[in-house]
XYZ file of C-alpha atoms in Angstrom:
743
model
C -26.085 8.316 17.417
C -28.863 5.996 18.400
C -28.652 2.352 17.480
C -31.459 2.826 14.997
C -29.646 5.644 13.217
C -26.271 4.033 12.653
C -25.676 1.329 10.064
C -22.939 -0.489 11.971
C -22.550 0.336 15.604
C -21.617 -2.704 17.629
C -18.227 -2.621 19.347
C -15.737 -4.351 17.114
C -17.953 -4.001 14.048
C -15.880 -1.186 12.602
C -13.689 -3.423 10.464
C -16.792 -4.800 8.789
C -17.790 -1.302 7.687
C -14.526 -0.707 5.944
C -15.054 -3.001 2.985
C -12.549 -5.410 1.556
C -10.334 -2.983 -0.304
C -9.596 -0.739 2.640
C -7.788 -3.487 4.477
C -5.948 -5.183 1.622
C -2.199 -4.680 1.618
C -0.322 -4.197 -1.603
C 1.296 -7.573 -1.137
C -2.092 -9.128 -0.412
C -3.223 -8.154 -3.886
C -0.814 -10.714 -5.328
C -3.533 -13.299 -4.840
C -5.992 -11.451 -7.056
C -6.497 -12.876 -10.510
C -7.421 -9.723 -12.359
C -10.560 -11.358 -13.721
C -13.557 -9.070 -14.097
C -17.285 -9.374 -14.464
C -17.968 -8.455 -18.058
C -21.528 -7.466 -17.264
C -20.282 -4.480 -15.302
C -18.788 -2.820 -18.345
C -20.856 -0.213 -20.132
C -20.797 3.030 -21.980
C -18.795 5.816 -20.419
C -20.940 8.185 -18.404
C -20.307 11.822 -19.184
C -21.527 15.084 -17.610
C -24.949 16.020 -18.865
C -26.056 12.470 -19.602
C -29.372 11.721 -17.878
C -29.530 7.984 -17.430
C -32.181 5.556 -16.331
C -30.049 4.434 -13.404
C -30.483 7.655 -11.430
C -28.858 6.415 -8.257
C -25.727 5.040 -9.872
C -25.006 7.358 -12.757
C -23.634 10.880 -12.959
C -26.373 13.458 -13.149
C -27.523 15.863 -15.781
C -27.317 19.601 -16.116
C -28.862 21.991 -13.636
C -31.442 22.989 -16.195
C -32.526 19.467 -17.116
C -36.252 18.901 -17.421
C -38.091 16.824 -14.807
C -38.335 13.157 -15.655
C -41.542 11.444 -16.715
C -42.677 11.022 -13.123
C -42.432 14.768 -12.513
C -39.446 14.468 -10.174
C -37.091 17.420 -9.760
C -34.281 17.557 -12.304
C -31.190 15.585 -11.510
C -28.449 17.677 -9.907
C -25.587 18.911 -12.018
C -22.020 17.910 -11.284
C -19.434 20.526 -12.163
C -16.941 19.453 -13.436
C -17.197 15.771 -12.412
C -19.284 13.343 -10.405
C -16.732 12.240 -7.798
C -16.715 8.615 -6.608
C -16.868 10.107 -3.096
C -17.091 13.784 -2.236
C -14.240 15.178 -0.117
C -15.703 16.987 2.910
C -13.003 17.502 5.558
C -9.755 16.172 4.088
C -6.693 17.726 5.682
C -4.492 14.983 7.195
C -4.264 11.186 7.494
C -6.625 11.410 10.496
C -8.900 14.227 9.331
C -10.266 12.562 6.220
C -14.074 12.511 5.948
C -15.973 11.908 2.707
C -19.547 11.653 1.426
C -19.892 8.270 -0.348
C -22.937 9.361 -2.366
C -24.072 11.940 -4.895
C -26.266 13.809 -2.418
C -25.537 14.503 1.272
C -29.063 13.946 2.615
C -29.842 10.401 3.645
C -26.212 9.254 3.747
C -23.646 9.290 6.532
C -20.240 10.810 5.904
C -17.444 8.327 6.433
C -13.772 8.193 7.262
C -11.699 7.180 4.230
C -11.979 3.530 5.302
C -15.774 3.601 5.000
C -16.320 3.741 8.773
C -19.091 6.181 9.693
C -18.022 9.586 10.974
C -21.506 10.950 11.391
C -22.410 14.529 10.603
C -26.015 15.732 10.600
C -27.586 18.785 9.020
C -31.244 19.809 9.323
C -32.827 23.060 8.137
C -36.053 24.336 9.698
C -37.769 26.657 7.248
C -41.010 28.294 8.388
C -41.495 25.458 10.862
C -40.915 22.634 8.351
C -37.943 20.314 8.897
C -35.699 19.580 5.893
C -32.828 17.095 6.068
C -29.754 18.104 4.095
C -26.875 16.098 5.598
C -26.559 12.654 7.147
C -29.072 9.910 7.876
C -30.424 10.569 11.372
C -33.420 8.946 12.991
C -35.005 11.671 15.139
C -37.572 10.332 17.631
C -40.987 11.982 17.301
C -39.715 14.146 14.471
C -39.808 12.261 11.172
C -37.925 13.881 8.334
C -39.990 13.209 5.210
C -38.677 16.345 3.544
C -35.184 16.964 2.266
C -33.646 19.920 0.547
C -33.355 19.250 -3.175
C -29.805 19.274 -4.459
C -29.449 21.349 -7.588
C -25.723 21.011 -8.114
C -22.390 19.920 -6.712
C -19.381 21.968 -7.700
C -15.968 20.472 -7.043
C -12.772 22.516 -7.055
C -9.283 21.631 -5.947
C -9.972 22.838 -2.389
C -13.739 22.782 -1.864
C -16.977 20.892 -2.409
C -20.019 23.135 -2.839
C -23.557 21.752 -2.627
C -26.410 23.976 -3.833
C -29.678 22.925 -2.184
C -33.207 24.314 -2.283
C -36.465 23.945 -0.410
C -39.206 26.002 1.234
C -38.401 29.042 -0.872
C -34.792 29.086 0.318
C -31.494 28.286 -1.374
C -28.621 26.954 0.724
C -25.008 26.896 -0.427
C -23.176 24.333 1.695
C -19.405 24.605 1.309
C -16.766 22.233 2.632
C -13.364 23.931 2.292
C -10.124 22.115 3.127
C -7.447 24.674 2.307
C -4.217 23.842 0.525
C -1.736 26.610 1.244
C 1.335 26.456 -1.037
C 4.302 28.333 0.363
C 2.689 28.986 3.756
C 3.783 26.375 6.295
C 1.933 28.028 9.166
C -1.431 27.776 7.454
C -0.704 24.434 5.812
C 0.118 22.971 9.236
C -3.397 23.562 10.612
C -5.297 20.221 10.709
C -8.647 21.960 10.348
C -11.368 22.333 7.720
C -14.191 24.834 7.172
C -17.928 24.180 6.809
C -20.076 27.131 5.769
C -23.828 27.285 5.135
C -25.173 30.350 3.367
C -28.946 30.739 2.952
C -31.116 33.240 1.111
C -34.702 33.533 -0.091
C -35.319 32.770 -3.756
C -39.047 33.543 -3.997
C -39.121 37.209 -2.944
C -40.650 36.256 0.414
C -39.114 36.323 3.880
C -38.626 32.947 5.565
C -37.711 32.059 9.106
C -34.695 29.754 8.914
C -32.799 27.761 11.526
C -29.921 25.353 10.894
C -28.940 22.390 13.047
C -25.548 20.625 12.815
C -23.971 17.870 14.838
C -21.109 15.397 14.679
C -20.798 12.152 16.628
C -18.157 10.700 18.915
C -17.193 8.386 16.034
C -14.789 11.070 14.851
C -12.580 10.394 17.902
C -11.689 6.707 17.575
C -11.854 3.706 15.288
C -13.776 1.565 17.808
C -17.182 2.848 18.880
C -16.926 0.939 22.159
C -14.186 3.378 23.236
C -14.958 5.772 26.067
C -14.560 9.473 25.362
C -14.521 12.704 27.350
C -15.786 16.056 26.162
C -15.821 19.754 26.950
C -17.343 23.030 25.859
C -15.516 26.308 26.039
C -15.652 29.848 24.800
C -12.612 30.805 22.741
C -11.673 34.436 22.358
C -11.383 35.710 18.814
C -8.054 36.372 17.150
C -7.605 39.993 16.121
C -10.855 41.168 14.601
C -12.070 37.606 14.131
C -15.126 36.146 15.840
C -15.137 34.463 19.214
C -15.960 30.767 19.091
C -17.980 28.166 20.864
C -15.845 25.028 20.716
C -17.015 21.520 21.506
C -14.133 19.073 21.857
C -13.824 15.395 22.662
C -11.029 12.881 23.051
C -10.496 9.226 24.034
C -10.649 8.836 27.806
C -7.608 6.554 27.773
C -5.611 7.739 24.791
C -3.079 5.363 23.306
C -0.416 7.741 22.103
C 1.121 7.035 18.686
C -1.218 4.109 18.095
C -4.016 3.496 15.617
C -7.296 1.626 15.643
C -8.861 0.911 12.238
C -6.449 3.459 10.724
C -7.801 6.140 13.064
C -5.598 7.838 15.643
C -6.157 6.421 19.142
C -5.119 9.719 20.697
C -5.815 13.367 20.012
C -8.785 15.721 20.219
C -11.610 16.402 17.807
C -12.358 20.133 17.753
C -15.788 21.258 16.475
C -16.265 25.024 16.576
C -18.824 27.592 15.517
C -18.298 31.311 15.086
C -20.447 33.043 17.701
C -23.397 35.066 16.428
C -26.875 35.964 17.685
C -29.140 32.920 17.797
C -26.358 30.336 18.263
C -26.949 27.633 20.883
C -25.152 24.365 21.566
C -25.573 21.070 23.385
C -23.673 17.841 24.076
C -25.742 14.758 24.781
C -27.443 11.651 23.448
C -28.517 11.900 19.837
C -32.065 10.833 20.770
C -32.249 13.765 23.167
C -30.353 16.554 21.437
C -31.839 16.335 17.942
C -35.487 16.237 19.039
C -34.864 19.104 21.462
C -33.530 21.317 18.684
C -36.505 20.606 16.443
C -39.089 20.909 19.204
C -37.740 23.975 20.963
C -36.094 25.869 18.131
C -32.905 26.062 20.157
C -30.469 23.961 22.161
C -30.000 24.058 25.890
C -26.350 25.204 26.134
C -25.799 22.144 28.298
C -23.457 19.192 28.411
C -24.225 15.679 29.639
C -22.414 15.023 32.875
C -22.233 11.256 32.428
C -18.717 11.034 31.089
C -16.586 9.324 30.165
C -18.859 7.052 28.242
C -18.568 4.880 25.187
C -19.155 6.363 21.758
C -21.980 3.869 21.254
C -23.485 4.392 24.722
C -26.485 6.607 23.922
C -24.400 8.044 21.083
C -23.264 11.443 22.351
C -23.425 14.114 19.668
C -21.930 17.594 19.615
C -24.505 19.990 18.290
C -24.947 23.595 17.185
C -28.204 25.343 16.352
C -28.243 28.624 14.419
C -31.470 30.612 14.543
C -30.925 32.863 11.552
C -34.237 34.647 11.957
C -35.986 36.162 8.950
C -34.079 35.454 5.745
C -34.694 37.494 2.623
C -32.620 37.954 -0.523
C -29.570 38.981 1.483
C -27.568 35.922 2.557
C -27.306 34.787 6.146
C -24.389 32.539 7.098
C -23.409 29.910 9.647
C -19.700 29.145 9.835
C -18.148 26.119 11.505
C -14.864 24.253 11.510
C -13.757 20.758 12.374
C -10.250 19.621 13.230
C -8.245 16.795 14.727
C -5.285 17.844 16.873
C -2.829 15.521 18.528
C 0.501 15.739 20.295
C 2.906 14.301 19.456
C 2.136 13.952 15.767
C 4.562 11.145 14.926
C 7.696 9.526 16.281
C 10.995 9.382 14.429
C 13.503 6.725 15.500
C 11.871 6.667 18.923
C 11.711 10.444 19.419
C 8.224 12.001 19.544
C 7.837 14.973 17.197
C 5.292 17.748 17.747
C 2.974 18.958 14.992
C 4.346 21.991 13.208
C 1.358 24.123 14.191
C 2.697 24.120 17.752
C 5.587 26.254 16.482
C 3.072 29.045 15.816
C 0.365 28.669 18.477
C 0.579 27.678 22.121
C -2.766 25.835 22.082
C -5.336 24.463 19.701
C -7.722 27.126 20.975
C -5.434 29.871 19.685
C -5.041 28.039 16.382
C -8.816 27.601 16.003
C -9.356 31.302 16.698
C -6.803 32.202 14.028
C -8.359 29.711 11.597
C -11.770 31.386 11.918
C -10.352 34.903 11.781
C -8.543 33.896 8.595
C -11.632 32.408 6.917
C -12.288 35.235 4.476
C -8.658 35.474 3.433
C -8.465 31.691 3.143
C -11.408 31.698 0.769
C -9.651 34.278 -1.374
C -6.347 32.411 -1.477
C -7.890 29.024 -2.191
C -10.175 30.488 -4.835
C -7.108 31.866 -6.599
C -5.425 28.441 -6.364
C -8.562 26.718 -7.667
C -8.737 29.077 -10.628
C -5.032 28.701 -11.396
C -5.269 24.917 -11.397
C -8.374 24.978 -13.560
C -6.773 27.349 -16.065
C -3.406 25.580 -16.222
C -4.898 22.087 -16.285
C -7.373 22.964 -19.015
C -4.529 24.334 -21.113
C -2.421 21.237 -20.429
C -5.025 18.523 -20.989
C -8.518 19.913 -21.472
C -11.540 20.289 -19.163
C -11.697 16.612 -18.187
C -8.076 16.756 -17.106
C -8.838 19.873 -15.048
C -11.686 17.966 -13.388
C -9.342 15.117 -12.420
C -6.874 17.594 -10.924
C -9.684 19.164 -8.896
C -10.598 15.749 -7.532
C -7.006 14.797 -6.687
C -5.422 17.732 -4.854
C -6.996 17.484 -1.383
C -6.460 13.722 -1.375
C -2.774 14.120 -2.237
C -2.110 16.671 0.498
C -4.434 14.893 2.940
C -2.051 11.934 3.102
C 0.674 14.154 4.541
C 1.305 16.300 7.587
C 3.851 18.770 8.855
C 5.889 18.276 12.024
C 8.776 19.979 13.762
C 12.083 18.213 14.258
C 14.615 20.153 16.322
C 12.866 23.342 15.257
C 12.955 22.499 11.533
C 9.857 21.628 9.514
C 9.568 18.129 8.078
C 6.703 16.460 6.274
C 5.631 12.833 6.638
C 3.330 10.835 4.368
C 1.113 7.883 5.244
C 0.756 5.019 2.782
C -2.995 5.084 3.169
C -5.041 1.925 2.529
C -2.221 -0.331 1.375
C 0.613 -1.128 3.796
C 0.158 1.838 6.140
C 3.896 2.537 6.117
C 5.525 5.831 7.065
C 6.855 7.927 4.174
C 6.967 5.104 1.670
C 9.318 6.227 -1.074
C 7.449 4.547 -3.914
C 4.194 6.138 -2.749
C 5.734 9.599 -2.443
C 7.212 9.168 -5.932
C 3.901 8.874 -7.833
C 2.423 11.683 -5.702
C 5.370 13.965 -6.521
C 3.810 15.918 -9.435
C 1.146 17.538 -7.234
C 3.741 18.894 -4.824
C 6.114 19.816 -7.643
C 3.410 21.870 -9.346
C 1.946 23.574 -6.269
C 4.905 23.884 -3.896
C 8.353 22.377 -4.653
C 9.525 23.254 -1.152
C 6.874 20.918 0.246
C 8.447 18.126 -1.787
C 11.769 18.995 -0.157
C 10.202 18.677 3.295
C 8.944 15.203 2.363
C 12.416 14.213 1.150
C 14.272 15.432 4.235
C 13.400 12.544 6.611
C 13.839 10.001 3.803
C 17.404 11.257 3.385
C 18.142 11.779 7.070
C 17.436 8.145 7.930
C 20.061 6.514 5.657
C 22.494 9.327 6.437
C 22.146 9.272 10.226
C 19.639 6.672 11.363
C 21.237 3.287 10.904
C 19.872 2.020 7.574
C 22.318 -0.833 6.757
C 22.012 -1.403 3.000
C 23.705 0.182 0.007
C 20.441 0.960 -1.781
C 17.624 3.219 -0.590
C 15.085 2.124 1.996
C 11.479 1.368 1.098
C 9.939 3.374 3.954
C 10.703 4.938 7.338
C 8.562 2.592 9.414
C 6.164 -0.290 9.012
C 3.199 1.416 10.658
C 2.214 5.068 10.686
C 2.737 7.206 12.781
C 5.924 5.494 14.036
C 8.944 6.078 11.823
C 10.948 3.408 13.631
C 13.151 2.634 10.660
C 14.498 -0.779 9.689
C 17.969 -0.895 11.169
C 17.894 -4.688 10.946
C 17.379 -4.383 7.201
C 14.106 -6.331 7.401
C 11.705 -4.490 5.107
C 10.073 -4.720 1.688
C 13.240 -4.172 -0.341
C 12.907 -2.535 -3.752
C 16.573 -1.844 -4.533
C 16.491 -0.284 -8.011
C 12.995 1.137 -7.494
C 13.619 3.176 -4.352
C 17.164 4.263 -5.174
C 15.968 5.606 -8.507
C 12.902 7.231 -6.961
C 15.024 9.201 -4.512
C 17.344 10.467 -7.228
C 14.470 11.407 -9.514
C 12.524 13.269 -6.816
C 15.664 15.074 -5.660
C 16.551 16.165 -9.181
C 12.971 17.298 -9.776
C 13.132 19.476 -6.678
C 16.518 20.897 -7.665
C 15.198 22.003 -11.054
C 12.529 24.101 -9.292
C 14.634 25.524 -6.459
C 16.681 28.680 -6.799
C 20.383 28.139 -7.441
C 21.507 28.750 -3.871
C 18.903 26.456 -2.319
C 19.597 23.786 -4.941
C 23.326 23.875 -4.272
C 22.803 23.689 -0.513
C 20.437 20.712 -0.754
C 22.496 18.815 -3.332
C 25.698 19.342 -1.388
C 24.174 18.366 1.951
C 22.948 15.015 0.595
C 25.516 14.351 -2.096
C 27.234 11.398 -0.475
C 24.137 9.234 -0.091
C 22.749 10.245 -3.485
C 26.005 9.308 -5.211
C 26.015 5.980 -3.341
C 22.581 5.183 -4.738
C 23.555 6.387 -8.224
C 26.559 4.056 -8.208
C 24.296 1.191 -7.154
C 22.145 1.949 -10.181
C 25.140 2.108 -12.493
C 25.906 -1.450 -11.407
C 22.328 -2.783 -11.413
C 19.846 -0.719 -13.422
C 20.557 -1.623 -17.040
C 19.341 -5.187 -16.540
C 17.654 -5.442 -13.138
C 17.720 -8.799 -11.434
C 14.737 -10.562 -9.886
C 13.453 -7.690 -7.751
C 10.338 -6.226 -6.262
C 9.136 -2.890 -7.613
C 6.399 -0.381 -6.930
C 3.656 -2.403 -8.611
C 4.334 -5.156 -6.108
C 0.798 -6.516 -6.414
C 1.954 -7.916 -9.784
C 4.869 -9.753 -8.155
C 8.658 -9.782 -8.408
C 10.088 -9.545 -11.902
C 13.491 -9.919 -13.545
C 14.792 -7.923 -16.530
C 11.909 -5.446 -16.239
C 12.071 -2.923 -19.080
C 10.122 -0.262 -17.159
C 12.216 -0.656 -14.011
C 15.383 -0.472 -16.095
C 14.110 2.731 -17.697
C 13.523 4.232 -14.253
C 17.051 3.363 -13.146
C 18.626 4.715 -16.324
C 16.744 8.018 -16.102
C 17.763 8.214 -12.429
C 21.419 7.890 -13.396
C 20.826 10.863 -15.676
C 19.143 12.618 -12.752
C 22.358 12.207 -10.762
C 23.915 14.395 -13.421
C 21.397 17.085 -12.439
C 22.332 16.624 -8.772
C 26.041 16.802 -9.541
C 25.576 19.977 -11.563
C 23.646 21.610 -8.719
C 26.408 20.625 -6.296
C 29.079 22.046 -8.611
C 30.691 18.695 -9.475
C 31.125 18.951 -13.244
C 33.183 15.752 -13.519
C 30.479 13.622 -11.911
C 27.807 15.365 -13.955
C 29.536 14.456 -17.205
C 30.153 10.862 -16.125
C 26.589 10.111 -15.001
C 25.018 11.735 -18.035
C 27.281 9.798 -20.385
C 26.455 6.541 -18.596
C 22.749 7.262 -18.812
C 22.967 7.947 -22.565
C 24.941 4.758 -23.157
C 22.513 2.676 -21.098
C 19.491 4.243 -22.807
C 20.791 3.205 -26.206
C 21.335 -0.357 -24.972
C 17.917 -0.346 -23.296
C 16.130 0.369 -26.561
C 17.713 -2.705 -28.115
C 17.065 -4.962 -25.133
C 13.450 -3.823 -24.663
C 12.384 -3.791 -28.312
C 9.964 -6.569 -29.115
C 10.696 -8.837 -32.043
C 7.601 -7.725 -33.950
C 9.050 -4.916 -33.716
C 6.410 -2.314 -32.930
C 6.563 -1.860 -29.187
C 8.677 -2.415 -26.079
C 8.434 -5.567 -23.991
C 7.357 -5.980 -20.373
C 10.699 -7.684 -19.687
C 13.725 -8.268 -21.845
C 13.193 -12.043 -21.814
C 9.433 -11.948 -22.513
C 8.772 -11.435 -26.237
C 5.210 -10.673 -27.196
C 4.538 -8.717 -23.987
C 4.246 -5.014 -23.245
C 3.601 -2.573 -20.397
C 2.904 1.108 -19.777
C 6.338 2.749 -19.728
C 5.252 5.441 -17.319
C 8.854 5.998 -16.262
C 9.307 7.952 -19.466
C 7.666 10.842 -17.608
C 10.689 11.798 -15.448
C 12.824 11.827 -18.607
C 10.474 14.479 -19.981
C 10.206 16.239 -16.621
C 13.967 16.643 -16.257
C 14.538 17.311 -19.958
C 17.158 14.577 -20.228
C 16.143 13.363 -23.685
C 17.177 9.770 -23.017
C 14.203 8.052 -24.658
C 14.267 8.603 -28.425
C 11.201 10.346 -29.829
C 10.729 7.483 -32.284
C 10.489 5.005 -29.424
C 7.971 7.193 -27.583
C 5.826 7.413 -30.722
C 6.028 3.667 -31.257
C 4.834 3.066 -27.704
C 2.002 5.569 -28.059
C 0.861 3.942 -31.277
C 0.884 0.535 -29.572
C -1.103 1.771 -26.594
C -3.819 2.954 -28.978
C -4.436 -0.702 -29.816
C -4.867 -1.676 -26.151
C -7.582 0.736 -24.975
C -10.433 -0.680 -22.890
C -13.627 1.140 -21.927
C -12.047 2.766 -18.883
C -8.353 2.908 -19.652
C -5.267 0.991 -20.697
C -4.097 -1.952 -18.541
C -0.696 -1.792 -16.882
C 0.337 -4.839 -18.898
C -1.344 -7.851 -20.562
C -1.343 -10.019 -17.425
C -4.404 -8.262 -15.966
C -7.166 -5.889 -16.993
C -6.471 -3.508 -14.129
C -4.466 -0.298 -14.308
C -3.297 2.536 -12.076
C -4.649 6.012 -12.659
C -1.483 7.731 -11.484
C 0.662 5.793 -13.952
C -1.832 6.456 -16.735
C -1.401 10.187 -16.157
C 2.386 9.825 -16.023
C 2.151 8.075 -19.383
C -0.139 10.791 -20.724
C 2.416 13.405 -19.665
C 5.306 11.526 -21.247
C 3.364 11.111 -24.512
C 1.783 14.582 -24.528
C 0.997 15.541 -28.097
C 0.283 11.939 -29.065
C -3.422 11.011 -29.432
C -3.123 8.395 -26.698
C -2.504 11.139 -24.140
C -6.038 12.497 -24.536
C -7.495 8.982 -24.532
C -5.812 8.222 -21.215
C -7.288 11.389 -19.731
C -10.766 10.757 -21.115
C -10.945 7.147 -19.957
C -9.729 7.957 -16.449
C -12.404 10.650 -16.271
C -14.958 8.145 -17.488
C -13.877 5.724 -14.767
C -14.251 8.341 -12.044
C -17.762 9.219 -13.157
C -18.925 5.657 -13.795
C -17.377 3.547 -11.041
C -19.982 1.998 -8.731
C -17.511 2.075 -5.814
C -18.397 5.126 -3.700
C -15.002 5.510 -2.084
C -12.274 8.147 -2.086
C -10.564 8.117 -5.491
C -8.866 4.765 -6.045
C -5.673 4.506 -8.078
C -6.050 0.762 -8.849
C -9.107 -0.177 -10.863
C -10.340 -2.451 -13.626
C -10.360 -0.995 -17.123
C -13.206 -3.238 -18.294
C -15.712 -2.968 -15.447
C -14.753 0.349 -13.756
C -14.625 -1.530 -10.456
C -12.081 -0.807 -7.755
C -9.390 -3.490 -7.678
C -7.689 -2.209 -4.543
C -6.634 0.879 -2.617
C -8.492 4.129 -1.911
C -7.753 7.612 -0.662
C -4.037 7.214 -1.355
C -1.924 10.332 -1.912
C -0.551 8.784 -5.123
C -3.373 10.516 -7.016
C -1.034 13.499 -6.910
C 0.394 11.820 -10.002
C -2.561 13.203 -11.938
C -0.683 16.521 -11.906
C 2.053 15.063 -14.148
C 0.993 17.034 -17.234
C 0.755 20.218 -15.198
C 4.220 19.715 -13.741
C 5.770 19.808 -17.208
C 4.630 23.365 -17.776
C 6.369 25.014 -14.823
């Protein structure tokens, strides 16, 4: 991109583009006061509400009348106006979003807010229409833009419907989620499809121009990159491809810059068809050439390597679709980020799992394009299943939240091969950046449990292998597998962010949840293989969970706490979960003992946690007059343990009804912020109580009203709808908590 077309382009300026929240660690949030600006609060914004603040508010229906100035109707958002629109979201390093309601005039960004430019221009009967990005094209001003009629969001795709010049374009960004299919799930690639047709009964000559910038390759735009063009043979009956690829000239393997991989290759491919041309070169050269000549030169700049911000090399495709009538004409592209190795585990580099199926990224890309039609069918079926099940579980607003959350949950993970066996790792995006953080995997669990329990098992495997074989020195479970993704270096010196009751309980609860969904043989094998370490953690909880000492816990931004009622509940339910593990392993004696202990502790817990009023449970045993969301009631419901009395659950639900703010219920009375994942866990635990629907509705209202145009945050203020911290984290998988109860 040219200097005039990029909002922040100076070397070293990338961190400034990220915004405050992207770089704040969970521990760094301890300094925040929780105070909010009361002027930011307002009425919840719902679909169909046409507001005066057109740029900031969710839009109206597709059939809304023009406003008083005669402007086109506001676009419809079905079923939600997302804070940021997921475009290509497939892995921790392929995570690009549109931080605006409409794609024209705005640059896509990496999840941090750093620009990852993508441009789209339609030429209809000789008139140029911008529909994606914010380019400055020398000698070719772009005063026209396609008018967005709607944005449809499903669990796997974002579909923009745009019109102009007598033509309708359907622009679809599809990032597949492939439950039960490790080969397809392992592909770090995403589809982009543009379908155009005439809508005025006339024929129109249409051409489409797309490019992406070198910014996709590295977090610092002063970095030098190399590039290549090649023809890739089709797979089976699939199309051949023109692939444009680029990579850092001096890759730093297994290192990051601004949360972006400092090694690997960006792969940008188009399915070959008549009228397709390509070019690699400076943005100020390539874009004007396409608009002036109606084609690209099929040439590549020879001056490489060169810095991303040195004449801004772009990687461009031009589709001359010819005369377009009522029958649709299509341009199909894909974008991916491939790297080898994917991660390291205790010093050993591990390859991405896709390398177990294809010998090269070229072969994988060819398969990906050949599979496009089938992928659309599979993901459409998944989208419809989630919509149907979620609507039944929590209503249409709940289904909308699930649609917004799924790609983000899976996009924080990736599949690798370890000694020929598949494993999955998770990045703690936007907080500490740790590898496979247990208390980040735990809130994300419901999404994997609902869509693919075996994927949850793959996430658990390395978390169990490390304490079993890797040198973890403590009696309780580790917090994470490494301080900085993608290096799972462990903590053999024991120096980490200890959360003793928290992480030990999380591991038992996730394991038991998996076992309840696995077939009997697989459950027995898994429980038996890991029984020793799981029983060690269960015994730690027996000794420490009923009245936890002064410990850290998952909501570490609130600080250490002693006698925490919610943490105690987690530990007690986890002891009950060990009964599930013991049963799966065939150890009836242990099963009876752990279940009896859990029941005894639960009865004591009710007495210790009950406030003196007494109409609710306390935040901590020694803090009368306080309260907190007891979201750890959810795993009790999930596992069917029945440890929390129904009367206590009702009492809590009734209390929460008195604490509702405009955009949700605070975590506890110390702050006005909350966490969306824990709200949905609470809604699942209290399903059937009126507060469950209120929690869903207010989280939906937050998502539609928040002024922060970032990937879905899980930590936000319930008064102002402002982000308090975090974004793009996989913990939004917790939104699937209600769905997970029905399977």
